[in-house]
CSV table of C-alpha atoms and ligand atoms in Angstrom, one decimal:
chain,number,residue,atom,x,y,z
A,1,MET,CA,50.5,55.2,-35.5
A,2,ALA,CA,50.9,58.7,-34.1
A,3,CYS,CA,48.9,59.5,-31.0
A,4,ARG,CA,46.9,62.3,-32.7
A,5,GLU,CA,45.7,59.9,-35.4
A,6,PHE,CA,44.8,57.4,-32.8
A,7,TYR,CA,42.6,59.8,-30.8
A,8,TYR,CA,40.9,60.8,-34.0
A,9,LEU,CA,40.1,57.1,-34.7
A,10,LEU,CA,39.0,56.2,-31.2
A,11,PRO,CA,35.3,57.3,-31.4
A,12,VAL,CA,35.0,55.4,-34.7
A,13,LEU,CA,36.5,52.3,-33.2
A,14,VAL,CA,34.1,52.5,-30.2
A,15,LEU,CA,31.1,52.9,-32.6
A,16,ILE,CA,32.1,49.9,-34.6
A,17,THR,CA,32.7,47.8,-31.5
A,18,VAL,CA,29.3,48.8,-30.0
A,19,SER,CA,27.4,48.2,-33.2
A,20,LEU,CA,29.1,44.8,-33.7
A,21,SER,CA,28.4,43.7,-30.2
A,22,LEU,CA,24.8,44.8,-30.6
A,23,GLN,CA,24.5,42.6,-33.6
A,24,ILE,CA,26.3,39.7,-32.0
A,25,HIS,CA,24.5,39.8,-28.7
A,26,GLY,CA,21.1,40.6,-30.2
A,27,SER,CA,20.6,43.3,-27.7
A,28,LYS,CA,17.4,44.4,-29.3
A,29,LEU,CA,15.8,41.5,-27.5
A,30,SER,CA,15.5,41.4,-23.7
A,31,PRO,CA,14.6,38.8,-21.1
A,32,ASP,CA,12.0,41.0,-19.4
A,33,TYR,CA,10.3,42.2,-22.6
A,34,TYR,CA,6.8,41.0,-21.4
A,35,SER,CA,7.3,41.7,-17.7
A,36,ARG,CA,4.8,44.6,-17.8
A,37,THR,CA,2.6,43.8,-20.8
A,38,CYS,CA,2.1,40.1,-20.1
A,39,PRO,CA,3.6,39.0,-16.8
A,40,LYS,CA,2.2,35.5,-17.1
A,41,ALA,CA,3.7,34.9,-20.6
A,42,LEU,CA,6.6,32.7,-19.4
A,43,SER,CA,4.5,30.6,-17.1
A,44,ILE,CA,1.7,30.1,-19.6
A,45,VAL,CA,4.2,28.8,-22.2
A,46,LYS,CA,5.9,26.6,-19.7
A,47,GLU,CA,2.6,25.1,-18.5
A,48,GLY,CA,1.6,24.4,-22.1
A,49,VAL,CA,4.9,22.8,-22.9
A,50,ILE,CA,4.9,20.5,-19.8
A,51,ALA,CA,1.3,19.4,-20.5
A,52,ALA,CA,2.2,18.6,-24.1
A,53,ILE,CA,5.3,16.6,-23.1
A,54,LYS,CA,3.4,14.7,-20.3
A,55,ASN,CA,0.9,13.7,-23.0
A,56,GLU,CA,3.6,12.8,-25.5
A,57,THR,CA,7.3,12.8,-24.5
A,58,ARG,CA,8.6,13.2,-28.0
A,59,MET,CA,6.9,16.6,-28.2
A,60,GLY,CA,9.8,18.2,-26.3
A,61,ALA,CA,12.1,17.3,-29.2
A,62,SER,CA,9.7,18.4,-31.8
A,63,LEU,CA,9.3,21.9,-30.2
A,64,LEU,CA,13.1,22.3,-29.9
A,65,ARG,CA,13.4,21.5,-33.6
A,66,LEU,CA,10.7,24.0,-34.6
A,67,HIS,CA,12.7,26.9,-33.1
A,68,PHE,CA,15.7,25.8,-35.1
A,69,HIS,CA,13.8,25.5,-38.4
A,70,ASP,CA,12.3,28.9,-37.7
A,71,CYS,CA,15.6,30.7,-37.0
A,72,PHE,CA,17.6,29.3,-39.9
A,73,VAL,CA,15.1,30.7,-42.5
A,74,ASN,CA,15.1,34.5,-42.5
A,75,GLY,CA,15.7,34.6,-38.8
A,76,CYS,CA,13.5,33.7,-35.8
A,77,ASP,CA,10.3,35.2,-37.0
A,78,GLY,CA,7.6,32.5,-36.7
A,79,SER,CA,7.7,32.0,-40.5
A,80,VAL,CA,7.8,28.2,-40.2
A,81,LEU,CA,4.3,28.2,-38.5
A,82,LEU,CA,2.4,29.8,-41.5
A,83,ASP,CA,0.0,27.4,-43.2
A,84,ASP,CA,-0.2,27.1,-47.0
A,85,ASN,CA,-3.4,28.2,-48.6
A,86,ALA,CA,-4.8,28.7,-52.2
A,87,THR,CA,-2.7,31.9,-52.7
A,88,PHE,CA,0.2,31.3,-50.4
A,89,THR,CA,3.0,28.6,-50.1
A,90,GLY,CA,4.9,28.6,-46.8
A,91,GLU,CA,7.8,26.6,-45.4
A,92,LYS,CA,5.9,23.6,-44.1
A,93,THR,CA,6.2,21.6,-47.3
A,94,ALA,CA,9.9,22.4,-47.8
A,95,LEU,CA,12.0,19.2,-48.1
A,96,PRO,CA,13.4,19.3,-44.5
A,97,ASN,CA,10.0,20.0,-43.1
A,98,ASN,CA,7.4,18.1,-45.1
A,99,GLY,CA,6.0,15.2,-43.1
A,100,SER,CA,8.6,15.8,-40.5
A,101,ILE,CA,8.2,18.9,-38.4
A,102,ARG,CA,5.4,18.8,-35.8
A,103,GLY,CA,4.1,20.5,-32.7
A,104,PHE,CA,1.8,23.0,-34.4
A,105,GLY,CA,-1.2,22.0,-32.3
A,106,VAL,CA,0.7,22.6,-29.1
A,107,VAL,CA,1.8,26.1,-30.3
A,108,ASP,CA,-1.8,26.9,-31.2
A,109,HIS,CA,-3.0,25.8,-27.8
A,110,ILE,CA,-0.3,27.9,-26.0
A,111,LYS,CA,-1.1,30.9,-28.3
A,112,ALA,CA,-4.8,30.6,-27.5
A,113,GLU,CA,-4.0,30.8,-23.7
A,114,LEU,CA,-1.8,33.8,-24.3
A,115,GLU,CA,-4.5,35.6,-26.3
A,116,LYS,CA,-6.9,35.1,-23.4
A,117,ALA,CA,-4.4,36.5,-20.9
A,118,CYS,CA,-3.0,39.3,-23.0
A,119,PRO,CA,-4.4,39.7,-26.5
A,120,ARG,CA,-1.9,40.4,-29.4
A,121,VAL,CA,1.1,40.9,-27.2
A,122,VAL,CA,3.2,37.7,-27.3
A,123,SER,CA,4.6,36.7,-30.7
A,124,CYS,CA,4.6,33.2,-32.1
A,125,ALA,CA,8.4,33.5,-32.7
A,126,ASP,CA,8.9,34.1,-29.0
A,127,ILE,CA,6.6,31.2,-28.1
A,128,LEU,CA,9.0,28.9,-30.1
A,129,ALA,CA,12.0,30.3,-28.3
A,130,ILE,CA,10.5,29.8,-24.9
A,131,ALA,CA,9.1,26.4,-25.7
A,132,ALA,CA,12.5,25.2,-26.9
A,133,ARG,CA,14.1,26.2,-23.6
A,134,ASP,CA,11.3,24.7,-21.5
A,135,SER,CA,11.4,21.5,-23.4
A,136,VAL,CA,15.1,21.0,-22.9
A,137,VAL,CA,14.9,21.8,-19.2
A,138,TYR,CA,11.9,19.4,-18.7
A,139,LEU,CA,13.8,16.6,-20.4
A,140,GLY,CA,16.9,17.0,-18.1
A,141,GLY,CA,19.0,19.5,-20.1
A,142,PRO,CA,20.5,22.9,-19.2
A,143,SER,CA,18.5,26.1,-18.8
A,144,TRP,CA,19.2,29.6,-20.2
A,145,VAL,CA,17.6,33.0,-20.1
A,146,VAL,CA,15.5,33.5,-23.2
A,147,ARG,CA,15.7,36.9,-24.7
A,148,LEU,CA,12.3,38.2,-26.0
A,149,GLY,CA,10.7,40.7,-28.2
A,150,ARG,CA,10.8,39.0,-31.6
A,151,ARG,CA,7.9,39.9,-33.9
A,152,ASP,CA,6.2,37.6,-36.4
A,153,SER,CA,6.8,37.7,-40.1
A,154,LEU,CA,4.1,38.5,-42.7
A,155,THR,CA,5.5,35.9,-45.0
A,156,ALA,CA,7.6,32.8,-45.5
A,157,ASN,CA,10.0,31.4,-48.1
A,158,ARG,CA,9.9,27.7,-49.0
A,159,THR,CA,13.0,28.0,-51.2
A,160,ALA,CA,15.0,29.6,-48.4
A,161,ALA,CA,13.9,26.7,-46.1
A,162,ASN,CA,15.3,24.2,-48.7
A,163,VAL,CA,18.5,26.2,-49.0
A,164,PHE,CA,19.3,27.1,-45.4
A,165,ILE,CA,18.1,24.1,-43.3
A,166,PRO,CA,21.1,21.7,-43.3
A,167,ALA,CA,20.4,18.2,-44.8
A,168,PRO,CA,21.5,15.0,-43.1
A,169,THR,CA,23.7,14.1,-46.1
A,170,LEU,CA,26.1,17.1,-45.5
A,171,ASN,CA,29.8,16.6,-44.7
A,172,LEU,CA,31.6,18.4,-41.9
A,173,SER,CA,32.7,21.4,-43.9
A,174,ALA,CA,29.2,21.9,-45.4
A,175,LEU,CA,27.7,21.7,-41.9
A,176,ASN,CA,30.1,24.3,-40.7
A,177,SER,CA,29.2,26.6,-43.7
A,178,SER,CA,25.5,26.3,-43.1
A,179,PHE,CA,25.9,27.4,-39.5
A,180,ALA,CA,28.5,30.1,-40.4
A,181,VAL,CA,26.1,31.9,-42.7
A,182,GLN,CA,23.8,32.3,-39.7
A,183,GLY,CA,26.6,33.8,-37.7
A,184,LEU,CA,27.1,30.6,-35.7
A,185,SER,CA,30.5,29.2,-35.0
A,186,PHE,CA,31.9,25.7,-35.5
A,187,LYS,CA,31.7,25.1,-31.8
A,188,ASP,CA,28.0,26.3,-31.8
A,189,MET,CA,27.4,23.8,-34.6
A,190,VAL,CA,28.9,20.9,-32.7
A,191,ALA,CA,27.0,21.8,-29.5
A,192,LEU,CA,23.7,22.4,-31.2
A,193,SER,CA,23.9,19.1,-33.0
A,194,GLY,CA,23.7,17.6,-29.4
A,195,SER,CA,20.0,18.4,-29.7
A,196,HIS,CA,20.0,15.0,-31.3
A,197,THR,CA,20.3,13.5,-27.9
A,198,ILE,CA,16.5,13.7,-28.0
A,199,GLY,CA,13.9,12.9,-30.6
A,200,PHE,CA,13.5,10.7,-33.7
A,201,ALA,CA,14.3,10.5,-37.3
A,202,ARG,CA,12.4,8.7,-40.1
A,203,CYS,CA,14.0,5.8,-42.0
A,204,VAL,CA,14.2,8.0,-45.1
A,205,SER,CA,16.6,10.3,-43.3
A,206,PHE,CA,19.1,7.6,-42.3
A,207,ARG,CA,18.7,5.0,-45.0
A,208,ALA,CA,21.7,6.0,-47.1
A,209,ARG,CA,23.9,6.0,-43.9
A,210,ILE,CA,23.0,2.5,-42.8
A,211,TYR,CA,23.4,1.0,-46.3
A,212,ASN,CA,26.3,3.0,-47.7
A,213,ASP,CA,28.4,4.6,-45.0
A,214,THR,CA,31.5,2.7,-43.7
A,215,ASP,CA,32.0,4.7,-40.5
A,216,ILE,CA,29.1,2.9,-38.8
A,217,ASN,CA,29.1,0.0,-36.3
A,218,ALA,CA,28.2,-3.1,-38.3
A,219,SER,CA,25.8,-4.7,-35.9
A,220,PHE,CA,24.1,-1.3,-35.3
A,221,ALA,CA,23.7,-0.9,-39.0
A,222,ASN,CA,22.3,-4.4,-39.4
A,223,SER,CA,19.7,-4.0,-36.7
A,224,LEU,CA,18.6,-0.8,-38.3
A,225,LYS,CA,18.3,-2.4,-41.8
A,226,LYS,CA,15.6,-4.6,-40.4
A,227,LYS,CA,13.5,-1.6,-39.4
A,228,CYS,CA,14.4,0.4,-42.5
A,229,PRO,CA,14.5,-1.8,-45.7
A,230,VAL,CA,16.0,-0.4,-48.9
A,231,SER,CA,12.7,0.7,-50.3
A,232,GLU,CA,10.0,0.5,-47.7
A,233,ASN,CA,9.0,2.0,-44.3
A,234,ASN,CA,10.1,5.5,-45.1
A,235,ASN,CA,8.3,6.9,-42.1
A,236,VAL,CA,9.4,4.3,-39.5
A,237,LEU,CA,11.0,6.1,-36.6
A,238,GLN,CA,14.3,5.5,-34.8
A,239,GLY,CA,15.7,7.4,-31.8
A,240,LEU,CA,18.5,9.8,-32.8
A,241,ASP,CA,20.2,8.7,-29.5
A,242,TYR,CA,19.4,5.0,-29.8
A,243,GLN,CA,19.5,4.6,-26.0
A,244,THR,CA,17.8,7.5,-24.3
A,245,PRO,CA,15.9,9.6,-27.0
A,246,PHE,CA,13.6,11.0,-24.3
A,247,TYR,CA,16.4,12.3,-22.0
A,248,PHE,CA,18.6,15.3,-22.7
A,249,ASP,CA,22.0,14.0,-21.8
A,250,ASN,CA,25.4,13.8,-23.5
A,251,ASP,CA,25.0,10.3,-24.8
A,252,TYR,CA,24.7,11.6,-28.3
A,253,TYR,CA,28.5,12.3,-28.3
A,254,GLY,CA,29.3,9.0,-26.7
A,255,ASN,CA,27.4,7.3,-29.5
A,256,LEU,CA,29.6,9.0,-32.1
A,257,LEU,CA,32.7,7.7,-30.4
A,258,VAL,CA,31.5,4.1,-31.1
A,259,LYS,CA,30.2,4.9,-34.6
A,260,LYS,CA,26.6,4.8,-33.6
A,261,GLY,CA,25.5,8.2,-34.9
A,262,LEU,CA,22.2,7.8,-36.6
A,263,LEU,CA,22.5,10.5,-39.3
A,264,HIS,CA,25.4,10.8,-41.7
A,265,SER,CA,25.7,14.4,-40.5
A,266,ASP,CA,25.9,13.2,-36.9
A,267,GLN,CA,28.9,10.9,-37.5
A,268,GLU,CA,30.6,13.6,-39.5
A,269,LEU,CA,31.4,15.3,-36.2
A,270,TYR,CA,33.6,12.4,-35.2
A,271,ASN,CA,35.5,11.4,-38.4
A,272,GLY,CA,39.1,12.2,-37.6
A,273,ASN,CA,38.8,15.9,-38.3
A,274,ALA,CA,38.3,19.3,-36.5
A,275,ALA,CA,35.3,18.4,-34.4
A,276,ASP,CA,36.8,15.2,-32.7
A,277,TYR,CA,38.2,17.1,-29.7
A,278,LEU,CA,34.8,18.7,-29.0
A,279,VAL,CA,33.0,15.4,-29.3
A,280,LYS,CA,35.5,13.9,-26.8
A,281,ARG,CA,35.2,16.8,-24.5
A,282,PHE,CA,31.4,16.8,-24.5
A,283,THR,CA,31.4,13.1,-23.9
A,284,LYS,CA,33.7,13.4,-20.9
A,285,HIS,CA,32.3,16.6,-19.4
A,286,SER,CA,28.6,16.8,-19.7
A,287,SER,CA,28.7,20.3,-18.1
A,288,ASP,CA,30.9,21.6,-21.0
A,289,PHE,CA,28.2,20.4,-23.4
A,290,PHE,CA,25.4,21.9,-21.3
A,291,ASN,CA,27.2,25.3,-21.1
A,292,ASP,CA,28.1,25.5,-24.7
A,293,PHE,CA,24.7,24.3,-25.8
A,294,ALA,CA,22.9,27.0,-23.7
A,295,THR,CA,25.3,29.7,-25.1
A,296,ALA,CA,24.6,28.5,-28.6
A,297,MET,CA,20.9,28.4,-28.1
A,298,VAL,CA,20.9,32.1,-27.1
A,299,LYS,CA,22.9,32.9,-30.2
A,300,MET,CA,20.6,30.9,-32.4
A,301,GLY,CA,17.6,32.7,-30.9
A,302,ASN,CA,19.2,36.0,-31.8
A,303,ILE,CA,19.3,35.3,-35.5
A,304,ARG,CA,17.9,38.4,-37.4
A,305,PRO,CA,14.7,39.0,-35.2
A,306,LEU,CA,12.0,41.4,-36.5
A,307,THR,CA,11.8,44.2,-34.0
A,308,GLY,CA,10.3,47.7,-33.7
A,309,LYS,CA,7.6,48.2,-36.4
A,310,LYS,CA,8.7,45.3,-38.5
A,311,GLY,CA,6.4,42.3,-38.9
A,312,GLU,CA,3.4,41.9,-36.5
A,313,ILE,CA,2.1,40.1,-33.5
A,314,ARG,CA,-0.1,37.3,-35.0
A,315,VAL,CA,-3.4,36.4,-33.4
A,316,ASN,CA,-3.2,32.9,-35.0
A,317,CYS,CA,0.3,31.5,-35.5
A,318,ARG,CA,-0.8,29.8,-38.7
A,319,LYS,CA,-1.8,32.9,-40.5
A,320,ALA,CA,-0.5,36.4,-41.2
A,321,ASP,CA,-3.0,39.2,-41.1
B,401,LIG,C1,23.7,20.1,-37.7
B,401,LIG,C2,22.8,20.0,-38.7
B,401,LIG,C3,21.5,19.3,-38.5
B,401,LIG,C4,21.0,18.4,-39.4
B,401,LIG,C5,21.6,17.9,-40.7
B,401,LIG,C6,19.7,17.9,-38.8
B,401,LIG,C7,18.9,17.0,-39.4
B,401,LIG,C8,17.8,16.4,-38.8
B,401,LIG,C9,17.1,15.3,-39.3
B,401,LIG,C10,17.2,14.7,-40.7
B,401,LIG,C11,16.2,14.9,-38.4
B,401,LIG,C12,15.1,13.8,-38.6
B,401,LIG,C13,13.9,14.4,-39.4
B,401,LIG,C14,13.0,13.3,-39.8
B,401,LIG,O1,13.5,12.2,-40.3
B,401,LIG,O2,11.8,13.5,-39.8
B,401,LIG,C15,16.3,15.8,-37.3
B,401,LIG,C16,15.6,15.7,-36.1
B,401,LIG,C17,15.8,16.6,-35.0
B,401,LIG,N1,16.6,17.6,-35.0
B,401,LIG,FE1,18.1,18.1,-36.3
B,401,LIG,N2,19.5,18.5,-37.6
B,401,LIG,C18,20.6,19.4,-37.4
B,401,LIG,C19,20.7,20.3,-36.4
B,401,LIG,C20,19.7,20.4,-35.4
B,401,LIG,C21,19.7,21.5,-34.4
B,401,LIG,C22,20.6,22.7,-34.5
B,401,LIG,C23,18.7,21.3,-33.6
B,401,LIG,C24,18.1,22.1,-32.5
B,401,LIG,C25,18.7,23.2,-32.0
B,401,LIG,C26,18.0,20.1,-34.0
B,401,LIG,C27,17.0,19.4,-33.4
B,401,LIG,C28,16.4,18.3,-33.8
B,401,LIG,C29,15.5,17.5,-33.0
B,401,LIG,C30,15.1,17.8,-31.6
B,401,LIG,C31,15.1,16.4,-33.8
B,401,LIG,C32,14.0,15.4,-33.4
B,401,LIG,C33,12.6,16.0,-33.7
B,401,LIG,C34,11.5,15.1,-33.4
B,401,LIG,O3,11.6,14.0,-32.8
B,401,LIG,O4,10.3,15.5,-33.6
B,401,LIG,N3,18.7,19.6,-35.1
B,401,LIG,N4,17.4,16.6,-37.5
B,402,LIG,C1,-1.6,13.6,-27.0
B,402,LIG,O1,-0.7,12.9,-27.9
B,402,LIG,C2,-1.3,12.2,-28.9
B,402,LIG,C3,-0.2,11.4,-29.6
B,402,LIG,O2,0.5,10.6,-28.8
B,402,LIG,C4,-2.1,13.1,-29.8
B,402,LIG,O3,-2.7,12.3,-30.8
B,402,LIG,C5,-3.1,13.9,-29.0
B,402,LIG,O4,-3.7,14.8,-29.9
B,402,LIG,C6,-2.4,14.6,-27.9
B,402,LIG,N1,-3.4,15.2,-27.0
B,402,LIG,C7,-3.3,16.5,-26.6
B,402,LIG,C8,-4.4,17.0,-25.8
B,402,LIG,O5,-2.3,17.2,-27.0
B,403,LIG,C1,4.7,16.7,-49.0
B,403,LIG,O1,4.4,15.4,-48.5
B,403,LIG,C2,3.1,14.9,-49.0
B,403,LIG,C3,2.8,13.6,-48.3
B,403,LIG,O2,3.9,12.8,-48.2
B,403,LIG,C4,3.3,14.8,-50.5
B,403,LIG,O3,2.1,14.3,-51.1
B,403,LIG,C5,3.7,16.1,-51.1
B,403,LIG,O4,3.9,16.0,-52.5
B,403,LIG,C6,4.9,16.7,-50.5
B,403,LIG,N1,5.1,18.1,-50.9
B,403,LIG,C7,6.2,18.5,-51.4
B,403,LIG,C8,6.2,19.9,-51.8
B,403,LIG,O5,7.2,17.8,-51.5
B,404,LIG,C1,13.5,33.2,-51.0
B,404,LIG,O1,14.7,32.6,-50.7
B,404,LIG,C2,15.5,32.4,-51.9
B,404,LIG,C3,16.8,31.7,-51.4
B,404,LIG,O2,17.4,32.4,-50.4
B,404,LIG,C4,15.9,33.8,-52.5
B,404,LIG,O3,16.7,33.6,-53.6
B,404,LIG,C5,14.6,34.5,-52.9
B,404,LIG,O4,14.8,35.8,-53.3
B,404,LIG,C6,13.6,34.6,-51.7
B,404,LIG,N1,12.3,35.0,-52.1
B,404,LIG,C7,11.8,36.1,-51.6
B,404,LIG,C8,10.5,36.5,-52.2
B,404,LIG,O5,12.3,36.8,-50.7
B,405,LIG,C1,31.9,18.5,-48.6
B,405,LIG,O1,30.7,18.7,-49.5
B,405,LIG,C2,30.9,19.8,-50.4
B,405,LIG,C3,29.5,20.0,-51.0
B,405,LIG,O2,28.9,18.8,-51.4
B,405,LIG,C4,32.0,19.4,-51.4
B,405,LIG,O3,32.2,20.5,-52.3
B,405,LIG,C5,33.3,19.2,-50.6
B,405,LIG,O4,34.3,18.8,-51.5
B,405,LIG,C6,33.1,18.2,-49.5
B,405,LIG,N1,34.3,18.2,-48.7
B,405,LIG,C7,34.9,17.1,-48.3
B,405,LIG,C8,36.1,17.3,-47.4
B,405,LIG,O5,34.5,16.0,-48.6
B,406,LIG,C1,34.1,27.0,-40.3
B,406,LIG,O1,33.8,28.1,-41.2
B,406,LIG,C2,34.4,29.3,-40.9
B,406,LIG,C3,33.7,30.4,-41.7
B,406,LIG,O2,33.8,30.1,-43.1
B,406,LIG,C4,35.9,29.2,-41.0
B,406,LIG,O3,36.5,30.4,-40.7
B,406,LIG,C5,36.4,28.1,-40.1
B,406,LIG,O4,37.7,27.9,-40.4
B,406,LIG,C6,35.6,26.8,-40.4
B,406,LIG,N1,36.0,25.8,-39.4
B,406,LIG,C7,36.3,24.6,-39.6
B,406,LIG,C8,36.8,23.8,-38.5
B,406,LIG,O5,36.1,24.1,-40.8
B,407,LIG,C1,24.1,3.6,-52.0
B,407,LIG,O1,25.0,4.2,-53.0
B,407,LIG,C2,24.7,3.8,-54.3
B,407,LIG,C3,25.8,4.3,-55.2
B,407,LIG,O2,25.9,5.7,-55.0
B,407,LIG,C4,23.3,4.2,-54.7
B,407,LIG,O3,23.0,3.8,-56.0
B,407,LIG,C5,22.3,3.7,-53.7
B,407,LIG,O4,21.0,4.2,-54.0
B,407,LIG,C6,22.7,4.0,-52.3
B,407,LIG,N1,21.8,3.3,-51.3
B,407,LIG,C7,21.0,4.0,-50.5
B,407,LIG,C8,20.1,3.1,-49.6
B,407,LIG,O5,20.9,5.2,-50.4
B,408,LIG,C1,29.4,-2.7,-32.4
B,408,LIG,O1,28.4,-2.7,-31.4
B,408,LIG,C2,28.2,-4.0,-30.8
B,408,LIG,C3,26.9,-4.0,-30.0
B,408,LIG,O2,27.0,-2.9,-29.1
B,408,LIG,C4,29.4,-4.4,-30.0
B,408,LIG,O3,29.3,-5.6,-29.4
B,408,LIG,C5,30.6,-4.4,-31.0
B,408,LIG,O4,31.8,-4.6,-30.3
B,408,LIG,C6,30.7,-3.1,-31.8
B,408,LIG,N1,31.7,-3.3,-32.9
B,408,LIG,C7,32.8,-2.6,-33.0
B,408,LIG,C8,33.6,-2.9,-34.1
B,408,LIG,O5,33.0,-1.7,-32.2
B,409,LIG,C1,-3.1,32.8,-46.9
B,409,LIG,O1,-2.0,32.8,-46.0
B,409,LIG,C2,-1.3,34.0,-46.0
B,409,LIG,C3,-0.1,33.9,-45.0
B,409,LIG,O2,-0.5,33.5,-43.8
B,409,LIG,C4,-2.3,35.1,-45.5
B,409,LIG,O3,-1.6,36.4,-45.6
B,409,LIG,C5,-3.5,35.2,-46.4
B,409,LIG,O4,-4.4,36.1,-45.9
B,409,LIG,C6,-4.1,33.8,-46.5
B,409,LIG,N1,-5.2,33.8,-47.4
B,409,LIG,C7,-6.4,33.4,-47.1
B,409,LIG,C8,-7.4,33.4,-48.2
B,409,LIG,O5,-6.7,33.0,-46.0
């Protein structure tokens, strides 16, 4: 290419690069978004999260998952929090959510405290992003700087929740696709799956795996069959990390190495394919997992936020005005 043509193209290239990096890094959001308008926002959320986990340890996992289920459906916009009513159907009864997602009372409590300190300033979507980080930290995991300034949606989409939240029956390539459509990489997918080092799944979510999968430790499967019979006990809970479901460590990956992943989707990450090396690396070097997890959480939190005049700041996280 001749020099003259190159100089002509340079500003265009710079523009493309800048706008791409704005999209990728979600620069519309910023860590100090509330530093003047609600300086206590971060400490109020943290206090609420810690009190909730002290009352019920599992709540940390439940709050982390709420942020994920929010972000994968039309971006991190608090849509998952909207209640159904006579004229509105939200996401709470979508297949991956119904009878499964929890933590709404904790979010309500935190929101009420925020409304007392700074009315109509802090969004419900941001509460979820901060609560996810504070939960992980409290349970022993890595920390990261949460970018803020998301606004809340006026609506929700149950069909989109059914389409975009990955099911535990997915294979490796379908898992990769479901993260790729959100702008998340294969490595992000493997690292974020490490969330399953905490929390619980219902029998109905892992039944097909323990009865039909072959890549499962036989005595592990047999002990689970006692808890989770072929056609009963749908709601009986089992730790996703069978050893330390209340502690954010890297055991999730070690479990996969010995075929003790609880969900079919978990074990897909160690099945002789492209994710094996990451699972081995995260098992061997917890700090690699923590670093990649924190990076991926920031990326997930940047998925299509509503900013500027879009959406609103809800007063009640369960209802759009
Ligand atoms: C890779 C695809 C994923 C699939 C297929 C998946 C699927 C599931 C399923 C089926 C459950 C149990 C639900 C139930 O039986 O009630 C669950 C629980 C959980 N998931 Fe995932 N998940 C995925 C990724 C993620 C990500 C990216 C995060 C967070 C960033 C996450 C966080 C959690 C947590 C913390 C729990 C436990 C919640 C609790 O105990 O209340 N998951 N997941
Ligand atoms: C504490 O946790 C229990 C469940 O273990 C729940 O029923 C109760 O509402 C929680 N209390 C508060 C104040 O969050
Ligand atoms: C959600 O779960 C409830 C209780 O298990 C059930 O009655 C209802 O039909 C479910 N809703 C949908 C949309 O699946
Ligand atoms: C809801 O999501 C589905 C699946 O992505 C999409 O086809 C549909 O147009 C959405 N509905 C609305 C009202 O945006
Ligand atoms: C993964 O699942 C998808 C969707 O069900 C299917 O089309 C594909 O063939 C599967 N891939 C492999 C390698 O099994
Ligand atoms: C994951 O999906 C992306 C986007 O479709 C693709 O480029 C990449 O090769 C896939 N990676 C693996 C390991 O399947
Ligand atoms: C196991 O697979 C068979 C054949 O696909 C199916 O009929 C059965 O319902 C599956 N069992 C469970 C517990 O999912
Ligand atoms: C399955 O797990 C049991 C109990 O931890 C262990 O004793 C056994 O060696 C494992 N089986 C295989 C094939 O690894
Ligand atoms: C039903 O919920 C929607 C979404 O939160 C809200 O916009 C609407 O005002 C609610 N309707 C009633 C009667 O509360």
